[in-house]
Coordinates of C-alpha atoms and ligand atoms in Angstrom, one line a residue:
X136 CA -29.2 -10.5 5.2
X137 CA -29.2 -14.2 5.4
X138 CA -26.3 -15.7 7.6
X139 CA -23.6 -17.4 6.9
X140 CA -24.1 -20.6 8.4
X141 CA -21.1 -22.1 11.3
X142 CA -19.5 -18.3 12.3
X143 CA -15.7 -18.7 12.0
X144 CA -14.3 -18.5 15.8
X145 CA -16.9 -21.9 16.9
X146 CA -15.2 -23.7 14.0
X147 CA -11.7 -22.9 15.4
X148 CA -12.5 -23.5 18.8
X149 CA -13.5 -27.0 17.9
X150 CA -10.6 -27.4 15.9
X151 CA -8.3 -26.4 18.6
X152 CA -9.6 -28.4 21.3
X153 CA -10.3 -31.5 19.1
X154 CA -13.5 -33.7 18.4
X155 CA -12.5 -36.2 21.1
X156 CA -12.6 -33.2 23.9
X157 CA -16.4 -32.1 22.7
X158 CA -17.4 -31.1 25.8
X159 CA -14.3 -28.9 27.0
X160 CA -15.0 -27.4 23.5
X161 CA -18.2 -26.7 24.6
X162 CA -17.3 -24.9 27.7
X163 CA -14.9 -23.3 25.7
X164 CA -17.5 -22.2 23.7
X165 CA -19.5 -20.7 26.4
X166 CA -16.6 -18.4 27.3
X167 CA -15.4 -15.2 25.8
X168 CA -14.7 -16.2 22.1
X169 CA -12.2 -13.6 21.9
X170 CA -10.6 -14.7 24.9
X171 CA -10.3 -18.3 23.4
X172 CA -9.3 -17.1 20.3
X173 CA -6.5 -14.6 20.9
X174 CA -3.8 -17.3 22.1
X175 CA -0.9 -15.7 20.4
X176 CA 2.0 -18.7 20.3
X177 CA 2.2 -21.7 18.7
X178 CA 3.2 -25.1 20.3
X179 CA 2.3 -27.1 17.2
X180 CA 5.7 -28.5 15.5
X181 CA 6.7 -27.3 12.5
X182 CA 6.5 -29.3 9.1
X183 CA 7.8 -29.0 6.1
X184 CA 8.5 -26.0 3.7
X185 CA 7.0 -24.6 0.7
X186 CA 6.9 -21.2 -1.7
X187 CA 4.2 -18.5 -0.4
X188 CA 1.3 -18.0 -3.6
X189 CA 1.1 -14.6 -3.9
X190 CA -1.2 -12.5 -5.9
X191 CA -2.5 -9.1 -7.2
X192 CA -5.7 -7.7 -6.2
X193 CA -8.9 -8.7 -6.4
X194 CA -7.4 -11.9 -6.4
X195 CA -6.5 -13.9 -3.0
X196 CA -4.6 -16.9 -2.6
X197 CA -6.7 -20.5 -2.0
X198 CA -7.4 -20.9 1.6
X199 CA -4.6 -23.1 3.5
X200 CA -5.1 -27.0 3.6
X201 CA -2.4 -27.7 6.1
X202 CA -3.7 -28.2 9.7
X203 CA -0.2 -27.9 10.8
X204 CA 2.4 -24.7 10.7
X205 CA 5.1 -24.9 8.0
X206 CA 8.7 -23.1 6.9
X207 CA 7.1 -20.8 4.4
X208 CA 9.4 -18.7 1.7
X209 CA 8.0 -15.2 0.6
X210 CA 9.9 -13.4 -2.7
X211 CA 8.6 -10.2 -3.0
X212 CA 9.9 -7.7 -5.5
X213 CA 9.5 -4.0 -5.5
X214 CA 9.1 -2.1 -8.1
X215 CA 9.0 1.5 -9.8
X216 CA 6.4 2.2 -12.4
X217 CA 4.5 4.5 -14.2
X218 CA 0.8 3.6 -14.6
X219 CA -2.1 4.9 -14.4
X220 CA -3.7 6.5 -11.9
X221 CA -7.0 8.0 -13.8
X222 CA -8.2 7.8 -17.1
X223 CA -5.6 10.3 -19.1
X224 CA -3.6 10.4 -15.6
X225 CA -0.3 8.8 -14.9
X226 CA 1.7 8.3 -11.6
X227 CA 4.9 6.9 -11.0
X228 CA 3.9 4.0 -8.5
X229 CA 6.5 2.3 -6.1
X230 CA 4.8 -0.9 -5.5
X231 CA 5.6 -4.1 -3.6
X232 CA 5.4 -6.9 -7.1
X233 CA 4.7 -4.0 -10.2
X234 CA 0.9 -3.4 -8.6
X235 CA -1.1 -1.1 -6.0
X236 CA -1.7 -2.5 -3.3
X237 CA 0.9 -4.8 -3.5
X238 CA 0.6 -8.8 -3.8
X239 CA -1.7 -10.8 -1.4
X240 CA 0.2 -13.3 1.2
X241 CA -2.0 -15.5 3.0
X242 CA 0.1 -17.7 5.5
X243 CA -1.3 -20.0 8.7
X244 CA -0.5 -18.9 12.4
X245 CA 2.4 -20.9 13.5
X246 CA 4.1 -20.4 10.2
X247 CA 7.7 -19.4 10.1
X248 CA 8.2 -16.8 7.0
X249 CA 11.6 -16.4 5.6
X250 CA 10.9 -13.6 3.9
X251 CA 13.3 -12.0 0.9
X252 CA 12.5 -8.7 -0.5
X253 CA 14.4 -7.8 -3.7
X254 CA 14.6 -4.2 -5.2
X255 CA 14.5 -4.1 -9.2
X256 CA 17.9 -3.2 -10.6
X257 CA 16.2 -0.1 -12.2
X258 CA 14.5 1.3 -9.1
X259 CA 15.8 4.6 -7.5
X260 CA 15.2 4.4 -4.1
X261 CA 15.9 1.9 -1.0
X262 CA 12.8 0.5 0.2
X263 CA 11.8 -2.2 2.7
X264 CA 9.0 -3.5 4.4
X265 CA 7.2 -3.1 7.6
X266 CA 4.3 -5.9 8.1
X267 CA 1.8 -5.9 10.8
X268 CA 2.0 -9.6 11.4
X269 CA 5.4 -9.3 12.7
X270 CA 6.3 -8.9 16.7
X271 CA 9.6 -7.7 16.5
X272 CA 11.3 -4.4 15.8
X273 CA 10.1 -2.5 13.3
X274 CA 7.9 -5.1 11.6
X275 CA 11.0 -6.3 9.9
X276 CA 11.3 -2.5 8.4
X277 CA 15.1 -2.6 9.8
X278 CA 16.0 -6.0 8.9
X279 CA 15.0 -5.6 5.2
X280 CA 16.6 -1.8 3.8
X281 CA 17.2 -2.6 0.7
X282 CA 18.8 -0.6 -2.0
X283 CA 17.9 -0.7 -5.6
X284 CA 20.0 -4.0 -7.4
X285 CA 19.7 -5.9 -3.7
X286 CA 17.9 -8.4 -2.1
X287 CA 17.7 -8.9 1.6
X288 CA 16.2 -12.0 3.7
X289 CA 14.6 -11.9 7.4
X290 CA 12.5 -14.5 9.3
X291 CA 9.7 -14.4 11.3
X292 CA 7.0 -16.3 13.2
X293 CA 3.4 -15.3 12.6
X294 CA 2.4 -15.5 16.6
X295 CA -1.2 -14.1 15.7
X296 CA -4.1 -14.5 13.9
X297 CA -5.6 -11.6 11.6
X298 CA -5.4 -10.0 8.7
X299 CA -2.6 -7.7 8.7
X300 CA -1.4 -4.7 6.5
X301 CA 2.0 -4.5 5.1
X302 CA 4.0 -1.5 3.8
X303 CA 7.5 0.5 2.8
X304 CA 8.9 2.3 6.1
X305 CA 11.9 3.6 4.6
X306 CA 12.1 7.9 5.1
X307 CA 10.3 9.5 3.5
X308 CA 7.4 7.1 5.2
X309 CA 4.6 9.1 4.2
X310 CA 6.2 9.6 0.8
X311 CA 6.6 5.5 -0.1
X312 CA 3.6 4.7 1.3
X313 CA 1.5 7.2 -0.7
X314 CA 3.4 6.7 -3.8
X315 CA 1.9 2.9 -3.5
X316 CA 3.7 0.9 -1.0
X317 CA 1.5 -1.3 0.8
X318 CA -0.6 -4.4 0.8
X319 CA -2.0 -7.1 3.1
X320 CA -0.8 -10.3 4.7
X321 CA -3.7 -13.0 5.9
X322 CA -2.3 -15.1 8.8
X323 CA -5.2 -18.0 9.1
X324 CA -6.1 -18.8 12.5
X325 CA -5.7 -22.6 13.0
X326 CA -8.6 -24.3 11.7
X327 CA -8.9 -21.7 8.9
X328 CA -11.8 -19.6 7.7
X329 CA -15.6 -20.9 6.8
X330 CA -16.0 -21.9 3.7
X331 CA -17.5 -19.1 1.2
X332 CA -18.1 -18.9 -2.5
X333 CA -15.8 -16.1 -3.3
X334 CA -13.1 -14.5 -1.6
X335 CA -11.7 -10.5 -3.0
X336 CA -9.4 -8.7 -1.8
X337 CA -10.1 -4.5 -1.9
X338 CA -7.5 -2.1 -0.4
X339 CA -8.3 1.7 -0.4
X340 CA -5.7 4.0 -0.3
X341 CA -5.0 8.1 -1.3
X342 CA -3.2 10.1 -3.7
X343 CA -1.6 13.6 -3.3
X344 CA -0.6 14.9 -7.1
X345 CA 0.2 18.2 -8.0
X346 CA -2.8 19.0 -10.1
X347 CA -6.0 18.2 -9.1
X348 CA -8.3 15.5 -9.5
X349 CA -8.9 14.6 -13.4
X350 CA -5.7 17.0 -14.5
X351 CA -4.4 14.9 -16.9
X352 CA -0.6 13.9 -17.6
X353 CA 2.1 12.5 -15.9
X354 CA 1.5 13.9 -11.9
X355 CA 4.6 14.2 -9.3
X356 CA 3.8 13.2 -6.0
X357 CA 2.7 16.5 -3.5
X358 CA 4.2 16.6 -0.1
X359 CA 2.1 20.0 0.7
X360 CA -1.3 18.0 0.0
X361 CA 0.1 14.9 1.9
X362 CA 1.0 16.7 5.2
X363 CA -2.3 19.1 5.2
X364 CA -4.3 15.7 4.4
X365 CA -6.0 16.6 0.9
X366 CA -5.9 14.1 -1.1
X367 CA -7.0 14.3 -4.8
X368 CA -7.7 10.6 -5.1
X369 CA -9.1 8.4 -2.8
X370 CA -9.4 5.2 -4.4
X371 CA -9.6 1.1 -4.0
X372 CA -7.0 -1.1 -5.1
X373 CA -4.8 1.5 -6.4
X374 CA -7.0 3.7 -9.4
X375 CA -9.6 5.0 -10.1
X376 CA -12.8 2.3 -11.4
X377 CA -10.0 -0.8 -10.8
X378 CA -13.4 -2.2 -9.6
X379 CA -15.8 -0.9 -12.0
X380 CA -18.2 -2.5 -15.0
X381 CA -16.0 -5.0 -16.6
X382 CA -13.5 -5.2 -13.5
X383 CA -16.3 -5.8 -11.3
X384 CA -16.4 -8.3 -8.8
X385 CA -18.9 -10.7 -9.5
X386 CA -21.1 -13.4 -7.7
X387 CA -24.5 -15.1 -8.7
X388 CA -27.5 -14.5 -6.4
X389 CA -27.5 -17.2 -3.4
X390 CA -23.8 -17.1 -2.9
X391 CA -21.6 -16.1 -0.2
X392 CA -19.0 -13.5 -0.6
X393 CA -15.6 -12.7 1.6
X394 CA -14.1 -9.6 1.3
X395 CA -10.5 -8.8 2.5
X396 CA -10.4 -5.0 3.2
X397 CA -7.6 -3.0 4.0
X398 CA -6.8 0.5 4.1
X399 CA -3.4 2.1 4.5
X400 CA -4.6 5.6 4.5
X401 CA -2.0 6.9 4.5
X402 CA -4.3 9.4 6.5
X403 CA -7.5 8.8 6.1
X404 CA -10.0 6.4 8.0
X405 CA -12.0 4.1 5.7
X406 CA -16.2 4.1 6.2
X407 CA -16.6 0.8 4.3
X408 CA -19.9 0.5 2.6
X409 CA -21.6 -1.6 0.4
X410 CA -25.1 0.0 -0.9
X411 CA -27.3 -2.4 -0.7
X412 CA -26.3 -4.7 1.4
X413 CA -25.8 -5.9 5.2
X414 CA -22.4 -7.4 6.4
X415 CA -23.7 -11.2 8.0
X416 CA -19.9 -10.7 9.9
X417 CA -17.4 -8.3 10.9
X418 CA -14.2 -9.3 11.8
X419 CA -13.5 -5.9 13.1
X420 CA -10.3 -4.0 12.9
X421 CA -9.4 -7.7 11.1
X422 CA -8.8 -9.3 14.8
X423 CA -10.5 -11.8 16.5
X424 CA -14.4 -11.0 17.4
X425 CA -17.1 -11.0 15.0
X426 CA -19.7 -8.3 15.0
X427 CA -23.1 -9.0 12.7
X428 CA -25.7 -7.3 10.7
X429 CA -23.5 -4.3 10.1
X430 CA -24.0 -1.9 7.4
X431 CA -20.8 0.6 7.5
X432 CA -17.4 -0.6 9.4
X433 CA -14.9 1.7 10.2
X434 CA -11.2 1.0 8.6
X435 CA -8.5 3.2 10.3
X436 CA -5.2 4.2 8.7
X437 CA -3.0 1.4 9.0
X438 CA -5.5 -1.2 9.6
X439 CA -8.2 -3.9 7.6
X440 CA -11.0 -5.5 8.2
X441 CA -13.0 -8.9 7.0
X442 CA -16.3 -8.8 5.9
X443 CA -19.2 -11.4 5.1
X444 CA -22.1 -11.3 3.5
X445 CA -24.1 -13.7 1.6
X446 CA -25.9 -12.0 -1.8
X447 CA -29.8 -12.9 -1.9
X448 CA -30.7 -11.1 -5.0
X449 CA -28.6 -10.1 -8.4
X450 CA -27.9 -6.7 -8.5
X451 CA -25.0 -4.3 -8.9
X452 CA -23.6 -3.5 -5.3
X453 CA -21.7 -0.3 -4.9
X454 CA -18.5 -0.3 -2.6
X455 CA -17.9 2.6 -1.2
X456 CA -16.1 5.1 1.3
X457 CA -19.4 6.1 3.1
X458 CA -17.3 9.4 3.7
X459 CA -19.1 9.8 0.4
X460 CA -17.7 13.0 -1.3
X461 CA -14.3 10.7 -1.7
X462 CA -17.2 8.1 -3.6
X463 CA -18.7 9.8 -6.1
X464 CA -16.0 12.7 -6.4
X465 CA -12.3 10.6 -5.7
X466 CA -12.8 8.1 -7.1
X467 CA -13.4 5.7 -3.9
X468 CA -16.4 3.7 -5.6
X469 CA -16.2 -0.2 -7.0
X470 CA -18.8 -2.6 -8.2
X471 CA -20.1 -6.4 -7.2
X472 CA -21.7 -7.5 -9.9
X473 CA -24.6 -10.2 -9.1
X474 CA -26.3 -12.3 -11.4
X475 CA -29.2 -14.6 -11.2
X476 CA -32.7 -15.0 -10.5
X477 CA -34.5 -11.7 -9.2
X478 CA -36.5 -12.6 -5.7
X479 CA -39.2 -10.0 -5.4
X480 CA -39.8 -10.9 -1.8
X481 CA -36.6 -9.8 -0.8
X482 CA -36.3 -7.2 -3.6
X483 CA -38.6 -5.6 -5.6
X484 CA -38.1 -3.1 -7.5
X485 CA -35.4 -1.6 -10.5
X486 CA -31.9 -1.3 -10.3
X487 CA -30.3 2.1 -9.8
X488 CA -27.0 1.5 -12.0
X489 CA -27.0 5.2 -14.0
X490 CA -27.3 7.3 -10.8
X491 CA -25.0 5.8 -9.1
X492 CA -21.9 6.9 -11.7
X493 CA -19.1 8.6 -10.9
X494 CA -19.3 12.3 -11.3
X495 CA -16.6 13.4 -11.0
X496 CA -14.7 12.1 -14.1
X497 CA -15.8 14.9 -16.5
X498 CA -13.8 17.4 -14.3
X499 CA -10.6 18.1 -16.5
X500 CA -8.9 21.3 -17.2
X501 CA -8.3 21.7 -20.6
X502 CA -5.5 23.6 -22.9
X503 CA -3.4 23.5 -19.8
X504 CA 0.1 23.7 -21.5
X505 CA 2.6 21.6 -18.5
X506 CA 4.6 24.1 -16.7
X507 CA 7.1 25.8 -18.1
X508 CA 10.6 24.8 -16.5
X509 CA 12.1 28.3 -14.8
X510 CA 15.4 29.8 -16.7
X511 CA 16.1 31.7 -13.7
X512 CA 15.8 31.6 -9.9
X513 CA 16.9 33.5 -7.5
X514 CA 18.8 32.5 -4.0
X515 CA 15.5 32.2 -1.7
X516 CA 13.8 30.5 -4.8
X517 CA 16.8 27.9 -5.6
X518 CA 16.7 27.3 -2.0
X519 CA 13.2 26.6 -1.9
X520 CA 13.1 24.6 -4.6
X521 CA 16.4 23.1 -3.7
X522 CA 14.9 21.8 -0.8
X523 CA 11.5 21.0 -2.0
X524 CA 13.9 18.2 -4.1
X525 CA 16.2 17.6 -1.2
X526 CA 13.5 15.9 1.0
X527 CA 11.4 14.0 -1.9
X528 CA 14.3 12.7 -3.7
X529 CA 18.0 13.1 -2.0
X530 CA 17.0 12.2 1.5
X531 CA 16.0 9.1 0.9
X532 CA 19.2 7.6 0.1
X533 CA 21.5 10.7 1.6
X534 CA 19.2 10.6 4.6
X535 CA 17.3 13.5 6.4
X536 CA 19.8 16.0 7.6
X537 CA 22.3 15.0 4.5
X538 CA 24.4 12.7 7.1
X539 CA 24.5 9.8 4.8
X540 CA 24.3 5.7 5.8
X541 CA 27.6 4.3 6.9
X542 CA 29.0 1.6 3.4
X543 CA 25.7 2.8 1.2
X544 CA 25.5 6.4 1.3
X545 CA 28.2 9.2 0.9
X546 CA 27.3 12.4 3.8
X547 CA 26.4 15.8 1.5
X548 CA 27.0 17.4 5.4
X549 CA 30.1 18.8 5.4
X550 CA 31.3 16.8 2.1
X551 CA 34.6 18.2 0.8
X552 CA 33.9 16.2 -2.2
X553 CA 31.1 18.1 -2.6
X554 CA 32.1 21.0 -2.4
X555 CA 35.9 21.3 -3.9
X556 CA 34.5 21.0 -7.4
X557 CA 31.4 22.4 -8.2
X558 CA 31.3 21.4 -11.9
X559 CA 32.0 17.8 -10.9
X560 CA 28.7 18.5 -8.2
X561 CA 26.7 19.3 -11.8
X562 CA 28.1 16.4 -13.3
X563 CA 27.2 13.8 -10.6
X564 CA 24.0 15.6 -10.5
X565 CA 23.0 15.3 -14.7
X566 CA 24.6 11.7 -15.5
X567 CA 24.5 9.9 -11.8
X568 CA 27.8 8.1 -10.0
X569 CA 29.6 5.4 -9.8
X570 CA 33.2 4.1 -9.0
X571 CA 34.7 4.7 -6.1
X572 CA 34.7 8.1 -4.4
X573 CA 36.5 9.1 -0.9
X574 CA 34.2 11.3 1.3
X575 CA 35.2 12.7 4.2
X576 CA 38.0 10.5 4.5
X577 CA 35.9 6.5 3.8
X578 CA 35.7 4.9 0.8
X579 CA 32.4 4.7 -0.8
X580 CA 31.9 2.5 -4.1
X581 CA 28.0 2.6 -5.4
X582 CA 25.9 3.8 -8.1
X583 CA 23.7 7.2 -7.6
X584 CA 21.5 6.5 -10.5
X585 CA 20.7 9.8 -13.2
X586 CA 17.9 11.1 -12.1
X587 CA 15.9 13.1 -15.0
X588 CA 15.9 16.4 -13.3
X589 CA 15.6 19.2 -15.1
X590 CA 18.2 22.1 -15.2
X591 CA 16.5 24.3 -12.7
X592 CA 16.2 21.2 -10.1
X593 CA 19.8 20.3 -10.2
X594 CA 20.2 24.1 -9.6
X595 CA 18.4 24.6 -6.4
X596 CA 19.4 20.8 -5.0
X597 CA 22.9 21.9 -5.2
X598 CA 22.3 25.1 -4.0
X599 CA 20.1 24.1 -1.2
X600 CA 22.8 20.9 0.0
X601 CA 25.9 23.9 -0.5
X602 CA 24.2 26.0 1.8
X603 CA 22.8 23.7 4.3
X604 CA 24.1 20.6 6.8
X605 CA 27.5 22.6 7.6
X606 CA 28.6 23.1 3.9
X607 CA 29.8 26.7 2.5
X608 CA 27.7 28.0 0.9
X609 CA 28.1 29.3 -2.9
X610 CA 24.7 28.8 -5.5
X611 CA 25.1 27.2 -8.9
X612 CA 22.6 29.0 -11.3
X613 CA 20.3 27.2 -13.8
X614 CA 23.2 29.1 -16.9
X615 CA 25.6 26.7 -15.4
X616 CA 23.9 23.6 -15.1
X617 CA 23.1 24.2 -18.8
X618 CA 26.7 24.9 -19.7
X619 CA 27.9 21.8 -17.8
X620 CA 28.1 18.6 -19.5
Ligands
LIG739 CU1 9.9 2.3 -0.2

């Protein structure tokens, strides 16, 4: 399709060097633009200080108007919430700011981000965050464990250009990213982008439920599905049609359109289409050289890409996963709506709208009465179940193999609190903790939130954590977690 006119890296080039230095720009010009471009550090002084914009998808900050880095301050806030997933589905979402994906930072290269990520009072879980921009252990993942009530504060210096992903690396990984914890951070190279028309921001993603796709109700997350890679949903920007009819994206014919894609998996790779239309550019893999005339890029796990493209006739484009079972069938399918004139030299003939539906929406089983919760398990049963539980929810705070986190969270290996008072074990188990308890000889004093487990979980978590990390053994039956108080 028609170019975008002045392609980004020429732009920063001349920035860089500066108009009085024309022809060493020049030169530069002539060289490998990725060379010239991938200059990591930052000489420029720093100015200033101001509050990061943030916002939820489609929507991406205004382009930055400093030509100079700054001390920029990012409040993010993560929260636990149900929404919904599907039409008649819901999913309890973990998200970084109450949406999936989580809210859009665009910064400049050079900046320095002091960066404070706050976990809502009501969450469960410790989370923190692992962002792509960062060089430095973990991405920050260390430096910002936060548990639920807290607020912790690290700094970095975005070194490189690029569009970055961001997301929660606290164990379970695989479990808070697919339960909705990721998002995208734009670092502007000096000079900044070309101007466009419109700027959106798309982030595809999967979902692993325990029913299947369309099964309506409230759906736990399924670790089987995640590990064997069989996602139910694969969708953009966190549900199914978040990018469809009325929540299209829109542009008028003529104009030119940015898109900021990302994809966090968090297994599968991304083949980013839009039906009926050619990428102008390609900032591949999101770094630093530009590809054109493209029709499908590839979006690994973990990674983004920008694309450009300038609309020449109105239309409705269809944005899809190319991989295109996970379109029509997953949900992976949103819209750019284009008005304006028609241009029959370009394009001729009628729009294809109906066909291109989902299918898949109609699939629904119906009558399905939810799962009856068990009145009786046996020992191999409560320990399955027991540590089926263990691993989604206990070892998250409790930590893998039950050993705890020194001043957060009490051990459950080899805990004589645990096990000289079984009853108590219910009790903790039915109504949450707090106030101080001594385990294993230290003094812990925090709050294990209630939980909303059902009798036959707290069953076969006690059970499993009594006959596992060095404790016991002994099982507490589902008649005594109904007995307890
Ligand atoms: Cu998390």
């Amino acid at each position: 399709m028609a170019k975008i006119l002045n392609p980004g890296w020429q732009t920063w080039v001349i920035g860089w060097a500066g108009a009085s230095a024309l022809a060493a720009a020049l030169a530069l010009a002539g060289c490998d633009s990725a060379k010239d471009r991938a200059q990591p550090e930052s000489q420029e002084a720093l100015t200033g200080s101001e509050e990061a914009v943030l916002t939820s998808a489609p929507a991406v900050p205004p382009p930055v108007a400093r030509n100079h880095p700054t001390k920029i301050v990012v409040h993010l806030e993560v929260k636990e919430t149900v929404k919904t997933l599907s039409p008649g589905v819901q999913y309890t979402f973990w998200t970084f700011g109450g949406d999936v994906p989580g809210k859009f930072i665009r910064i400049r290269q050079g900046d320095e981000v002091e960066f404070h990520l706050s976990n809502h009072p009501d969450n469960r879980m410790p989370h923190n965050i692992d962002l792509h921009a960062v060089s430095g252990q973990g991405g920050g993942a260390a430096a910002s464990v936060t548990a639920p009530g807290h607020s912790s504060q690290f700094s970095f210096k975005a070194m490189n250009p690029g569009l970055f992903v961001y997301h929660c690396a606290t164990a379970p990984v695989g479990m808070h990213i697919a339960n909705g914890m990721y998002g995208l951070i734009l670092v502007e190279p000096k000079g900044g982008f070309p101007k466009v028309d419109h700027e959106y921001y798309v982030m595809q993603s999967e979902f692993y439920t325990a029913g299947k796709y369309g099964e309506e109700g409230l759906q736990p997350f399924s670790m089987e599905k995640a590990i064997k890679e069989e996602p139910d949903y694969v969708v953009f920007n966190g549900s199914v049609g978040a990018l469809v009819d009325a929540k299209a994206l829109t542009a008028k014919a003529g104009e030119t359109v940015r898109l900021f894609v990302g994809n966090i998996g968090p297994n599968l790779i991304s083949s980013f289409h839009v039906i009926g239309e050619i990428f102008d550019n390609v900032y591949g893999e999101a770094g630093t050289v530009v590809n054109h005339n493209v029709q499908t890029t590839v979006i690994p796990a973990g990674g983004a890409a920008i694309v450009e493209f300038k609309v020449d006739v109105p239309g409705t484009y269809i944005m899809v996963d190319h991989s295109i079972f996970r379109a029509f069938n997953q949900g992976a399918l949103g819209m750019l709506k284009a008005s304006g004139d028609e241009n029959k030299d370009i394009y001729s003939g009628k729009q294809f709208d109906e066909v291109y539906r989902p299918e898949g929406g109609a699939i629904q089983s119906l009558g399905q009465a939810a799962a009856m919760a068990p009145t009786k398990l046996d020992h191999a049963q409560l320990m399955e179940r027991g540590g089926r539980i263990f691993t989604q929810i206990c070892a998250a705070c409790h930590q893998p193999q039950g050993q705890g986190l020194p001043g957060a969270f009490p051990p459950l290996a080899q805990s004589d609190f645990l096990m000289a008072d079984k009853q108590r074990a219910i009790g903790i188990l039915k109504n949450g903790l707090q106030g101080e308890v001594v385990v294993k000889g230290v003094k812990f004093n925090g709050v294990m939130p209630k939980l909303n487990l059902d009798a036959a979980d707290i069953a076969s978590a006690l059970t499993f954590v009594r006959n596992s990390f060095g404790n016991a053994g002994g099982d507490v039956t589902i008649a005594e977690v109904n007995a307890a108080k």
